mmCIF file of C-alpha atoms in Angstrom:
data_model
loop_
_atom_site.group_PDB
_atom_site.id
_atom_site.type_symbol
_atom_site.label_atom_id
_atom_site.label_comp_id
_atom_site.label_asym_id
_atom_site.label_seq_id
_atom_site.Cartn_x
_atom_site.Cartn_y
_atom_site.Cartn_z
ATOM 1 C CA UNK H 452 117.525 106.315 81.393
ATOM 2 C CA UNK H 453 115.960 108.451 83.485
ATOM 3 C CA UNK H 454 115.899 107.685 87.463
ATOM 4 C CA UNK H 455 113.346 107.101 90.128
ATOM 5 C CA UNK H 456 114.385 109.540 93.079
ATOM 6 C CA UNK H 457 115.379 108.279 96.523
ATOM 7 C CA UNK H 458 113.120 109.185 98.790
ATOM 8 C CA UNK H 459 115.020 110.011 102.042
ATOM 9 C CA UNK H 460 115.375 112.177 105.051
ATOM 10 C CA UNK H 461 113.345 115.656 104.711
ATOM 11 C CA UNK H 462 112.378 114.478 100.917
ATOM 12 C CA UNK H 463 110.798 111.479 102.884
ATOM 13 C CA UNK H 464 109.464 113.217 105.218
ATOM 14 C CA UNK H 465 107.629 116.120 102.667
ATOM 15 C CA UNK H 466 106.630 112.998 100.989
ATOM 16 C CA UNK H 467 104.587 111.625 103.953
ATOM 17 C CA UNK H 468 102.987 114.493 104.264
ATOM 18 C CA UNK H 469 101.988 115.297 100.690
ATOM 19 C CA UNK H 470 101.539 112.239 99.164
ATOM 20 C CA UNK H 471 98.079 110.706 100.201
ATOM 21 C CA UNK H 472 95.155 111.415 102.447
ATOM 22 C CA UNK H 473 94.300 108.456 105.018
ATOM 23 C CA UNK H 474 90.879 108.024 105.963
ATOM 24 C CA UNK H 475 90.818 107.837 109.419
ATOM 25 C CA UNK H 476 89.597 104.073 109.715
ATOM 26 C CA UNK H 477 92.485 102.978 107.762
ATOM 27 C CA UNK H 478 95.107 104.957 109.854
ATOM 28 C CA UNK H 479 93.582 103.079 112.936
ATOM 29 C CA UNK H 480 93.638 99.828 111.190
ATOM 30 C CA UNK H 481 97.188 101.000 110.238
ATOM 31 C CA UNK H 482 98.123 101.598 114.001
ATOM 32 C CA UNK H 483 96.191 98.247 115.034
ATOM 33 C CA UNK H 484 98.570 95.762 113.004
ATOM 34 C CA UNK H 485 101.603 98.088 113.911
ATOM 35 C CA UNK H 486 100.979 96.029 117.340
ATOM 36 C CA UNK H 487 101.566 92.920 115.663
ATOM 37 C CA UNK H 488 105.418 93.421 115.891
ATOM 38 C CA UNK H 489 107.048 91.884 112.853
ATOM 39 C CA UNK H 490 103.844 90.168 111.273
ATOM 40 C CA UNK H 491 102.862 94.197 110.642
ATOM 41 C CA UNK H 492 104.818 94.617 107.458
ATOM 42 C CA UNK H 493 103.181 92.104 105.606
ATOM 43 C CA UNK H 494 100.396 95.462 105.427
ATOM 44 C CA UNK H 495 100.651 97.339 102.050
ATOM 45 C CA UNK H 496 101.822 101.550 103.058
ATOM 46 C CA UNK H 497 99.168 104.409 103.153
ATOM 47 C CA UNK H 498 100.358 105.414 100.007
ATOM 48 C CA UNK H 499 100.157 102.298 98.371
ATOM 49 C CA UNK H 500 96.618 101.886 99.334
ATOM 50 C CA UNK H 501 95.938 105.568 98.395
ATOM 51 C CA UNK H 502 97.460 104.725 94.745
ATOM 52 C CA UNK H 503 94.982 101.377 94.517
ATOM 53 C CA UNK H 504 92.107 103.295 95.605
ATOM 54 C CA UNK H 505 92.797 105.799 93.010
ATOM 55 C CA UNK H 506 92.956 103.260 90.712
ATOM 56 C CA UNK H 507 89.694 101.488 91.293
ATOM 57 C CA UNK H 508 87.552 105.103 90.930
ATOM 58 C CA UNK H 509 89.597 105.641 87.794
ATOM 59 C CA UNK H 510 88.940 102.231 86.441
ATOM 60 C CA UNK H 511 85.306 102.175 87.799
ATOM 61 C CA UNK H 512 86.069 98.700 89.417
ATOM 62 C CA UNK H 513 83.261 97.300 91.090
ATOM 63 C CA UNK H 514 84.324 93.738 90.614
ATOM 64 C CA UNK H 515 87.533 92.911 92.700
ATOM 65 C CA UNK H 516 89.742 89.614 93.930
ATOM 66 C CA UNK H 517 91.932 89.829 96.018
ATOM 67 C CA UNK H 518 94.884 86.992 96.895
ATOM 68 C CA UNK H 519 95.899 87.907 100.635
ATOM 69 C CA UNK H 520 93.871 89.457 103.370
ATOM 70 C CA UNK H 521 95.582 90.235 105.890
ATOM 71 C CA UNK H 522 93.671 92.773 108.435
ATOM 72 C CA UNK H 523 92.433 93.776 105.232
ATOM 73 C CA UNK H 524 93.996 97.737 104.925
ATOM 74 C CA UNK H 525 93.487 97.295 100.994
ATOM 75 C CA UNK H 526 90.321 95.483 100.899
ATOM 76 C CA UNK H 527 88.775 97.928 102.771
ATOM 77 C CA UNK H 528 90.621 100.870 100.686
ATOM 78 C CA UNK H 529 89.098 99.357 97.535
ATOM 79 C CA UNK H 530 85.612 99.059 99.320
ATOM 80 C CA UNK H 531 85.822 103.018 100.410
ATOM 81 C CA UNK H 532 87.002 104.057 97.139
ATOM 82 C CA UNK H 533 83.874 102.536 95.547
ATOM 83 C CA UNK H 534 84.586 98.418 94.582
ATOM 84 C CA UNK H 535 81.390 96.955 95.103
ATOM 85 C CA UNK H 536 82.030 92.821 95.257
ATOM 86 C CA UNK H 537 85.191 91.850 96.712
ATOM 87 C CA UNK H 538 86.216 88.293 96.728
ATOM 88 C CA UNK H 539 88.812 87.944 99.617
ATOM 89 C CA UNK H 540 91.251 84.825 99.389
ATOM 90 C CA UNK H 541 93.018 83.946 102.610
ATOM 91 C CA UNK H 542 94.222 81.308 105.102
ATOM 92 C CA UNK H 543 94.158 82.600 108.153
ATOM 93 C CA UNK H 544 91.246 83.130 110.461
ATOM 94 C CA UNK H 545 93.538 85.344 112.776
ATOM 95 C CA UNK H 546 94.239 87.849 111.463
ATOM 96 C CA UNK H 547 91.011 88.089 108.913
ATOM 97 C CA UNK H 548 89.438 88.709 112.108
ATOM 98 C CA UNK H 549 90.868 91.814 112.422
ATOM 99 C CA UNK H 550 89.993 92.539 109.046
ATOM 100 C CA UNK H 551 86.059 91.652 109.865
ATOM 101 C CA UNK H 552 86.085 93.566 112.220
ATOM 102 C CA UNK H 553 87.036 97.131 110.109
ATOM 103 C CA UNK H 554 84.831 96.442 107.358
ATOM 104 C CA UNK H 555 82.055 95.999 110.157
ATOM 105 C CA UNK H 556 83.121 99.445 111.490
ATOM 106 C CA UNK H 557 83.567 101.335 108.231
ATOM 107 C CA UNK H 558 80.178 100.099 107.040
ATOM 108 C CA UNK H 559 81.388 98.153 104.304
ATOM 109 C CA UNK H 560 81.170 94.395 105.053
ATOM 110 C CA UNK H 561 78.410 93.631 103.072
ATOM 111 C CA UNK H 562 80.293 93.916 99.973
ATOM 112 C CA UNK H 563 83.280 91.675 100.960
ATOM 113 C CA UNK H 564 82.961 87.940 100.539
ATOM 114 C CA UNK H 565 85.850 86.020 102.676
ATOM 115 C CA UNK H 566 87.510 82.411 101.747
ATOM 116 C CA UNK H 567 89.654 81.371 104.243
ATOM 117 C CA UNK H 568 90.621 77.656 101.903
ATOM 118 C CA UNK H 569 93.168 79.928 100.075
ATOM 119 C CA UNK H 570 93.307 81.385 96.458
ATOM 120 C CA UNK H 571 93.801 78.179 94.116
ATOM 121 C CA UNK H 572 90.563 76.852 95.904
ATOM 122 C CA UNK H 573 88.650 80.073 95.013
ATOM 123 C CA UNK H 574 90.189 80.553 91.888
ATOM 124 C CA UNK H 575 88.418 77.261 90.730
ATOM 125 C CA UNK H 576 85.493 77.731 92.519
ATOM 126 C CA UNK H 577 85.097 80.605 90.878
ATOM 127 C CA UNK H 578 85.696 79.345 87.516
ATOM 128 C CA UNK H 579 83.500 76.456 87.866
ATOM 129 C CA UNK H 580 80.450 79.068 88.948
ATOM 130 C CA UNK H 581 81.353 80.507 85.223
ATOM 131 C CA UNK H 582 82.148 83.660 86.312
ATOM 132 C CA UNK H 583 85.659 83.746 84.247
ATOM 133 C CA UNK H 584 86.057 87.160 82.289
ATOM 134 C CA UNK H 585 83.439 88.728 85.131
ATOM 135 C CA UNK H 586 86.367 90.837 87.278
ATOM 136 C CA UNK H 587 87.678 94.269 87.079
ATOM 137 C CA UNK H 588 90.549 94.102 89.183
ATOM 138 C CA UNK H 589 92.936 91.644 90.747
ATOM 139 C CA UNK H 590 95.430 92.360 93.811
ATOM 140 C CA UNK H 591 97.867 89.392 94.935
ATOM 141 C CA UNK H 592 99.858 89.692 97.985
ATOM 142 C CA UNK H 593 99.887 86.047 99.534
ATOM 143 C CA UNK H 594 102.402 83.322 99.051
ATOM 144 C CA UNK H 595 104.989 83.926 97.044
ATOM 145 C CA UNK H 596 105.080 80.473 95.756
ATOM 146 C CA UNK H 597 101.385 80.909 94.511
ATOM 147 C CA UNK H 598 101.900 84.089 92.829
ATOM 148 C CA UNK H 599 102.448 82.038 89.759
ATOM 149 C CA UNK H 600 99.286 80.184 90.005
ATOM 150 C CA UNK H 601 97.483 83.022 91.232
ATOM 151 C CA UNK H 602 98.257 85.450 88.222
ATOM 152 C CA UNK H 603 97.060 82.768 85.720
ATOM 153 C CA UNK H 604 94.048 82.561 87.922
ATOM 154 C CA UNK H 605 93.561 86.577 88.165
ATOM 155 C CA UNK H 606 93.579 86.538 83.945
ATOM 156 C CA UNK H 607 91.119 84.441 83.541
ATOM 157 C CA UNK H 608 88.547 86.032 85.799
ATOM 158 C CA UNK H 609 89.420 89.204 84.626
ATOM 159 C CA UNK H 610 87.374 91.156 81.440
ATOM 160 C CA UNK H 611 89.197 92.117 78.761
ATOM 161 C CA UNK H 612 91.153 95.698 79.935
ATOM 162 C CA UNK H 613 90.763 94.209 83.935
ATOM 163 C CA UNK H 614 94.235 94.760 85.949
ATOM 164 C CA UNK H 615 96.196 92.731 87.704
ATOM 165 C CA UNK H 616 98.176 94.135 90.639
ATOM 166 C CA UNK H 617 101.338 92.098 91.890
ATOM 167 C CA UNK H 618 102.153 93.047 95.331
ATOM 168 C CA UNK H 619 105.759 92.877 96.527
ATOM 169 C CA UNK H 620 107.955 92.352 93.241
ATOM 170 C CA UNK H 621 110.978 94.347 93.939
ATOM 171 C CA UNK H 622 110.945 92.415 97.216
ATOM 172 C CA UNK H 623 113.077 94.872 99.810
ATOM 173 C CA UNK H 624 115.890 94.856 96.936
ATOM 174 C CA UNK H 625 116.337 90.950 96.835
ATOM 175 C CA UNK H 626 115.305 90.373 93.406
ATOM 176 C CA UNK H 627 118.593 92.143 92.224
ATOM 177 C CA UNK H 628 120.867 90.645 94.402
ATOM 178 C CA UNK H 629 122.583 87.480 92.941
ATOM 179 C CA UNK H 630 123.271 85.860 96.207
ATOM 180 C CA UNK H 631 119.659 85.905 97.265
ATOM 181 C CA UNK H 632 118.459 82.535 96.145
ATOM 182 C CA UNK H 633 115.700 81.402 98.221
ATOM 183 C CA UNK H 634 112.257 80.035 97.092
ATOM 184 C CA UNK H 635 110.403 83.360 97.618
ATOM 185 C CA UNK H 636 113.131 85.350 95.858
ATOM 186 C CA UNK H 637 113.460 83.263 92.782
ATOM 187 C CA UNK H 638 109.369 82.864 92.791
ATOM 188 C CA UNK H 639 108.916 86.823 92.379
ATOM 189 C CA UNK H 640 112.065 86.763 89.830
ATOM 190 C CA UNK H 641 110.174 84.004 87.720
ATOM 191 C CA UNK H 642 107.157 86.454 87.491
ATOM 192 C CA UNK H 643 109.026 89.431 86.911
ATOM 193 C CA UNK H 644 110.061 87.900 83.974
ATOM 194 C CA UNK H 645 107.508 86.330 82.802
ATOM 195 C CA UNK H 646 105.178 89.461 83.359
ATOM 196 C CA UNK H 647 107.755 91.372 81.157
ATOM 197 C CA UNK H 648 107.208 89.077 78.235
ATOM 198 C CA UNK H 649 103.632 88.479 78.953
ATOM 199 C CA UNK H 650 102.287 89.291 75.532
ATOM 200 C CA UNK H 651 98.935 88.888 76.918
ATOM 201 C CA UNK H 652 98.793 91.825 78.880
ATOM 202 C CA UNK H 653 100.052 95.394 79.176
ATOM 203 C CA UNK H 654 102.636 96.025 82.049
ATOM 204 C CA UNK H 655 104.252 98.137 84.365
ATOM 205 C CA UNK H 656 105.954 97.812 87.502
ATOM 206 C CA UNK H 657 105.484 100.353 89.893
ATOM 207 C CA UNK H 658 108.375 101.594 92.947
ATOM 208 C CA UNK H 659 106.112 101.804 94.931
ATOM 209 C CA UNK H 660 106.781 100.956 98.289
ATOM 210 C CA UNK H 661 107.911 97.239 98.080
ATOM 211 C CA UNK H 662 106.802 97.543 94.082
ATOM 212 C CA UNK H 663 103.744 96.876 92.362
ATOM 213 C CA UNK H 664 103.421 95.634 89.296
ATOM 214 C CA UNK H 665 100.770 96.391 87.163
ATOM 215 C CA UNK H 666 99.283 94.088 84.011
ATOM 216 C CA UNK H 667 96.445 95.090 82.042
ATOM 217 C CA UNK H 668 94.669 92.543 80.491
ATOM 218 C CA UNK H 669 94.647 93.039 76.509
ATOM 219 C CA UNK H 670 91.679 93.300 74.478
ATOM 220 C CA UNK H 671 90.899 90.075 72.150
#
C-alpha cells in the first residue's frame, strides 16, 4: 500500500509555499484568530480551505451548511469561491462576531445566514421548512459528540451526488492510539467507521491537515 508522504522540514516548507494561494482577507482573518492563543486551532489551515474552495467551483455548490463557525475562515472561503446560500450553525456569539465582521469586509454577508441555537436545532428547522434534498454541500466541524447527529442531518438536506465534509477525523493522531479513550476520540472513531461502511454514500478520507473526510451522497 502505497504511502502518504510526511511533510516535514524544507518539504514543509516548499509545501507552504506551493500549495495554495490565500486571498488576502482570509490571511488577515487567519492572523486575527492566531491572537486567540489556544482557541486559534480550532480554524481549518490555508490549505484546507484552498482544497474546499476548490471543491465548491468544481461541484458548482451554491447551496451550503455548515456545522461550526468559528470566525468563519471556511464560510467565507466557500462564499469567495462562489457558494451562494450558506446556512451557518453555531453557538457562540463570540467568536461569530469575528466572523460577521469578515464577511461584512469581503462583501459577502448577504449570502450567509447565521444560527447561533446550534446544528440539531437548524437541522430540524430546516427539515420542517421542507427543504430536505435542497443542499449541495455540507462541512461539520463543531462538537464532536454531534458529529453523529449532524452527518445524518447533512444527508438528508443534501441532493442526490451533494458532499459531506467531516472536519477533524484523524484527530492529531488520537484515533489510532488505543489508550486514547475519551468521549471526543471514540465519537470521531464511531464515524470513521460507520462512514467506511456507509453504503449510502461514496467516501474518502482526506490527510489533510487534521483529515477530512469526504462522503458523496449516492444517487437513488
Amino acid at each position: 500500500m502505497g504511502k502518504t508522504i510526511g511533510l516535514t522540514g524544507a518539504l514543509e516548507t516548499y509545501y507552504a509555499a506551493h500549495a495554495f494561494r490565500e486571498p488576502p482577507v482570509l490571511a488577515e482573518l487567519r492572523a486575527e484568530t492566531a491572537s486567540l492563543g489556544s482557541n486559534a486551532g480550532m480554524q481549518i489551515g490555508p490549505e484546507q480551505g484552498a482544497f474546499m474552495s476548490l471543491l465548491v467551483k468544481l461541484m458548482g455548490a451554491r447551496r451550503v451548511i455548515e456545522f461550526g463557525t468559528f470566525t468563519g475562515y471556511s464560510s467565507l472561503a466557500m462564499a469567495q469561491a462562489g457558494a451562494t446560500r450558506i446556512t451557518c450553525a453555531d453557538v457562540s456569539k463570540e467568536f461569530t462576531d469575528i466572523a460577521r465582521r469578515f464577511w461584512q469586509k469581503a462583501g459577502v454577508a448577504q449570502r450567509i445566514e447565521l444560527h447561533l441555537d446550534g446544528g440539531n436545532a437548524v437541522i430540524a428547522r430546516l427539515l420542517a421548512a421542507g427543504e430536505a434534498g435542497t443542499f449541495d454541500l455540507a462541512f461539520i466541524d463543531a462538537d464532536k459528540a454531534g458529529y453523529d447527529g449532524y452527518y445524518e442531518g447533512a444527508l438528508k438536506l443534501l441532493r442526490p451526488g451533494g458532499l459531506v465534509l467531516v472536519d477533524n477525523t484523524l484527530w492529531d493522531g488520537d484515533v489510532a492510539d488505543p489508550e486514547k479513550q475519551d468521549a471526543d476520540t471514540n465519537a470521531i472513531r464511531a464515524l470513521n467507521d460507520k462512514i467506511l461502511s456507509d453504503d449510502r454514500v461514496d467516501m474518502c478520507l482526506v490527510p489533510i491537515c487534521d483529515g477530512l473526510t469526504m462522503a458523496r451522497k449516492r444517487d437513488g
